[in-house]
Amino acid sequence: LSCLPTTVNMCIVLTSTAGGNVASALCNAVLSNLLGIFVTPALLLRFFGTEVSLPFFSMVYKLCNQVLVPVAIGQVLRNKADFVMKLYTNNSKKFKKTQELILLGIVWNAFCNTFASPSSPIISLRHFWTLTILLP
């Protein structure tokens, strides 16, 4: 897990919840995900000594579709459509709560899928404590 870049959802939602600069967090998340395409295989090769091949163009395409296109559309709506800004301003607390609930659902879904899948083994207690100690 320490070889992987942060997720865009976590980065943005946690920054927003903490009252941080969301635009900076988004740029950081996009940059780390783009760099992660190159850095992750290198780190895995370094730590595990095994060659890893990843579908580079497919990953860039998915990243652009999932991050850059929605952000671009949001920026256009934010700057050109006044009714969107009024809607957000009038309901910002509801949007924030919805954002947090969606993130909680994503984390819960990932957690449940990890332990419900018969192909994914449950980690041993020794590995759990090792990860708990090593990861901040």
mmCIF file of C-alpha atoms in Angstrom:
data_model
loop_
_atom_site.group_PDB
_atom_site.id
_atom_site.type_symbol
_atom_site.label_atom_id
_atom_site.label_comp_id
_atom_site.label_asym_id
_atom_site.label_seq_id
_atom_site.Cartn_x
_atom_site.Cartn_y
_atom_site.Cartn_z
ATOM 1 C CA LEU A 1 0.000 0.000 0.000
ATOM 2 C CA SER A 2 2.851 2.393 0.670
ATOM 3 C CA CYS A 3 3.893 2.126 -2.989
ATOM 4 C CA LEU A 4 0.580 3.475 -4.273
ATOM 5 C CA PRO A 5 -0.435 7.117 -4.741
ATOM 6 C CA THR A 6 -3.323 8.580 -2.781
ATOM 7 C CA THR A 7 -6.845 8.370 -4.151
ATOM 8 C CA VAL A 8 -8.396 11.521 -5.519
ATOM 9 C CA ASN A 9 -11.580 11.116 -3.452
ATOM 10 C CA MET A 10 -9.746 10.732 -0.164
ATOM 11 C CA CYS A 11 -7.393 13.588 -0.907
ATOM 12 C CA ILE A 12 -10.147 16.041 -1.779
ATOM 13 C CA VAL A 13 -12.710 15.049 0.837
ATOM 14 C CA LEU A 14 -10.256 14.968 3.724
ATOM 15 C CA THR A 15 -8.733 18.295 2.664
ATOM 16 C CA SER A 16 -12.186 19.842 2.345
ATOM 17 C CA THR A 17 -13.263 18.471 5.719
ATOM 18 C CA ALA A 18 -10.134 19.878 7.354
ATOM 19 C CA GLY A 19 -10.744 23.276 5.740
ATOM 20 C CA GLY A 20 -7.683 23.061 3.487
ATOM 21 C CA ASN A 21 -7.062 24.224 -0.060
ATOM 22 C CA VAL A 22 -9.054 21.792 -2.237
ATOM 23 C CA ALA A 23 -7.552 23.047 -5.513
ATOM 24 C CA SER A 24 -4.057 22.303 -4.200
ATOM 25 C CA ALA A 25 -5.177 18.886 -2.986
ATOM 26 C CA LEU A 26 -6.645 18.081 -6.390
ATOM 27 C CA CYS A 27 -3.452 19.116 -8.182
ATOM 28 C CA ASN A 28 -1.429 17.015 -5.738
ATOM 29 C CA ALA A 29 -3.696 13.992 -6.225
ATOM 30 C CA VAL A 30 -3.608 14.231 -10.024
ATOM 31 C CA LEU A 31 0.165 14.709 -10.060
ATOM 32 C CA SER A 32 0.773 11.823 -7.662
ATOM 33 C CA ASN A 33 -1.517 9.546 -9.675
ATOM 34 C CA LEU A 34 0.213 10.437 -12.933
ATOM 35 C CA LEU A 35 3.633 9.934 -11.341
ATOM 36 C CA GLY A 36 2.351 6.742 -9.732
ATOM 37 C CA ILE A 37 2.075 5.170 -13.165
ATOM 38 C CA PHE A 38 5.873 5.278 -13.357
ATOM 39 C CA VAL A 39 6.884 5.186 -9.701
ATOM 40 C CA THR A 40 4.700 2.266 -8.553
ATOM 41 C CA PRO A 41 6.255 -0.318 -10.906
ATOM 42 C CA ALA A 42 9.727 0.962 -10.012
ATOM 43 C CA LEU A 43 9.022 0.671 -6.270
ATOM 44 C CA LEU A 44 7.510 -2.799 -6.678
ATOM 45 C CA LEU A 45 10.541 -3.882 -8.690
ATOM 46 C CA ARG A 46 12.855 -2.452 -6.034
ATOM 47 C CA PHE A 47 11.056 -4.019 -3.056
ATOM 48 C CA PHE A 48 9.914 -7.336 -4.532
ATOM 49 C CA GLY A 49 12.441 -7.878 -7.325
ATOM 50 C CA THR A 50 9.743 -8.802 -9.829
ATOM 51 C CA GLU A 51 8.951 -7.138 -13.113
ATOM 52 C CA VAL A 52 5.505 -5.582 -13.291
ATOM 53 C CA SER A 53 3.763 -4.548 -16.481
ATOM 54 C CA LEU A 54 0.905 -2.072 -16.451
ATOM 55 C CA PRO A 55 -1.375 -0.890 -19.277
ATOM 56 C CA PHE A 56 0.028 2.657 -19.430
ATOM 57 C CA PHE A 57 -2.286 4.255 -22.025
ATOM 58 C CA SER A 58 -5.354 2.603 -20.535
ATOM 59 C CA MET A 59 -4.452 3.975 -17.098
ATOM 60 C CA VAL A 60 -3.873 7.507 -18.412
ATOM 61 C CA TYR A 61 -7.168 7.353 -20.326
ATOM 62 C CA LYS A 62 -9.092 6.209 -17.238
ATOM 63 C CA LEU A 63 -7.410 8.831 -15.062
ATOM 64 C CA CYS A 64 -8.305 11.594 -17.524
ATOM 65 C CA ASN A 65 -11.912 10.401 -17.768
ATOM 66 C CA GLN A 66 -12.347 10.023 -14.035
ATOM 67 C CA VAL A 67 -10.504 13.142 -12.881
ATOM 68 C CA LEU A 68 -9.657 15.709 -15.529
ATOM 69 C CA VAL A 69 -12.926 15.653 -17.502
ATOM 70 C CA PRO A 70 -15.202 16.059 -14.425
ATOM 71 C CA VAL A 71 -12.937 18.781 -13.027
ATOM 72 C CA ALA A 72 -12.966 20.633 -16.353
ATOM 73 C CA ILE A 73 -16.752 20.390 -16.566
ATOM 74 C CA GLY A 74 -17.048 21.567 -12.955
ATOM 75 C CA GLN A 75 -14.784 24.551 -13.604
ATOM 76 C CA VAL A 76 -16.774 25.554 -16.691
ATOM 77 C CA LEU A 77 -20.060 25.282 -14.778
ATOM 78 C CA ARG A 78 -18.597 27.155 -11.834
ATOM 79 C CA ASN A 79 -17.352 30.052 -13.945
ATOM 80 C CA LYS A 80 -20.075 30.244 -16.600
ATOM 81 C CA ALA A 81 -23.290 29.090 -14.917
ATOM 82 C CA ASP A 82 -24.321 31.385 -12.074
ATOM 83 C CA PHE A 83 -27.224 29.148 -11.041
ATOM 84 C CA VAL A 84 -24.761 26.348 -10.183
ATOM 85 C CA MET A 85 -22.806 28.606 -7.839
ATOM 86 C CA LYS A 86 -26.044 29.856 -6.243
ATOM 87 C CA LEU A 87 -27.242 26.269 -5.783
ATOM 88 C CA TYR A 88 -23.938 25.264 -4.190
ATOM 89 C CA THR A 89 -23.739 28.360 -1.989
ATOM 90 C CA ASN A 90 -27.278 27.880 -0.702
ATOM 91 C CA ASN A 91 -26.751 24.166 -0.009
ATOM 92 C CA SER A 92 -23.030 23.911 0.796
ATOM 93 C CA LYS A 93 -23.555 22.052 4.090
ATOM 94 C CA LYS A 94 -25.763 19.478 2.378
ATOM 95 C CA PHE A 95 -23.186 19.029 -0.399
ATOM 96 C CA LYS A 96 -20.415 18.589 2.157
ATOM 97 C CA LYS A 97 -22.407 16.003 4.133
ATOM 98 C CA THR A 98 -23.282 14.146 0.910
ATOM 99 C CA GLN A 99 -19.615 14.169 -0.107
ATOM 100 C CA GLU A 100 -18.599 12.673 3.255
ATOM 101 C CA LEU A 101 -21.310 9.995 3.078
ATOM 102 C CA ILE A 102 -20.257 9.005 -0.441
ATOM 103 C CA LEU A 103 -16.633 8.704 0.697
ATOM 104 C CA LEU A 104 -17.695 6.601 3.677
ATOM 105 C CA GLY A 105 -19.662 4.366 1.300
ATOM 106 C CA ILE A 106 -16.647 3.954 -0.978
ATOM 107 C CA VAL A 107 -14.391 2.991 1.936
ATOM 108 C CA TRP A 108 -17.026 0.653 3.383
ATOM 109 C CA ASN A 109 -17.551 -0.990 -0.023
ATOM 110 C CA ALA A 110 -13.808 -1.532 -0.496
ATOM 111 C CA PHE A 111 -13.530 -2.980 3.024
ATOM 112 C CA CYS A 112 -16.444 -5.361 2.512
ATOM 113 C CA ASN A 113 -15.221 -6.477 -0.914
ATOM 114 C CA THR A 114 -11.777 -7.216 0.499
ATOM 115 C CA PHE A 115 -13.069 -9.634 3.110
ATOM 116 C CA ALA A 116 -16.028 -11.010 1.134
ATOM 117 C CA SER A 117 -14.009 -12.086 -1.912
ATOM 118 C CA PRO A 118 -12.949 -15.740 -1.702
ATOM 119 C CA SER A 119 -9.851 -15.021 -3.801
ATOM 120 C CA SER A 120 -8.444 -12.443 -1.392
ATOM 121 C CA PRO A 121 -6.924 -13.965 1.724
ATOM 122 C CA ILE A 122 -7.444 -12.341 5.091
ATOM 123 C CA ILE A 123 -4.090 -11.121 6.369
ATOM 124 C CA SER A 124 -2.536 -12.773 9.365
ATOM 125 C CA LEU A 125 -2.392 -11.066 12.725
ATOM 126 C CA ARG A 126 1.389 -10.734 12.418
ATOM 127 C CA HIS A 127 1.062 -8.950 9.062
ATOM 128 C CA PHE A 128 -1.704 -6.737 10.411
ATOM 129 C CA TRP A 129 0.476 -5.517 13.294
ATOM 130 C CA THR A 130 3.475 -5.079 11.012
ATOM 131 C CA LEU A 131 1.425 -2.864 8.699
ATOM 132 C CA THR A 132 -0.063 -0.979 11.641
ATOM 133 C CA ILE A 133 3.385 -0.176 12.992
ATOM 134 C CA LEU A 134 5.035 0.641 9.658
ATOM 135 C CA LEU A 135 2.285 2.726 8.075
ATOM 136 C CA PRO A 136 1.566 6.163 9.560
#
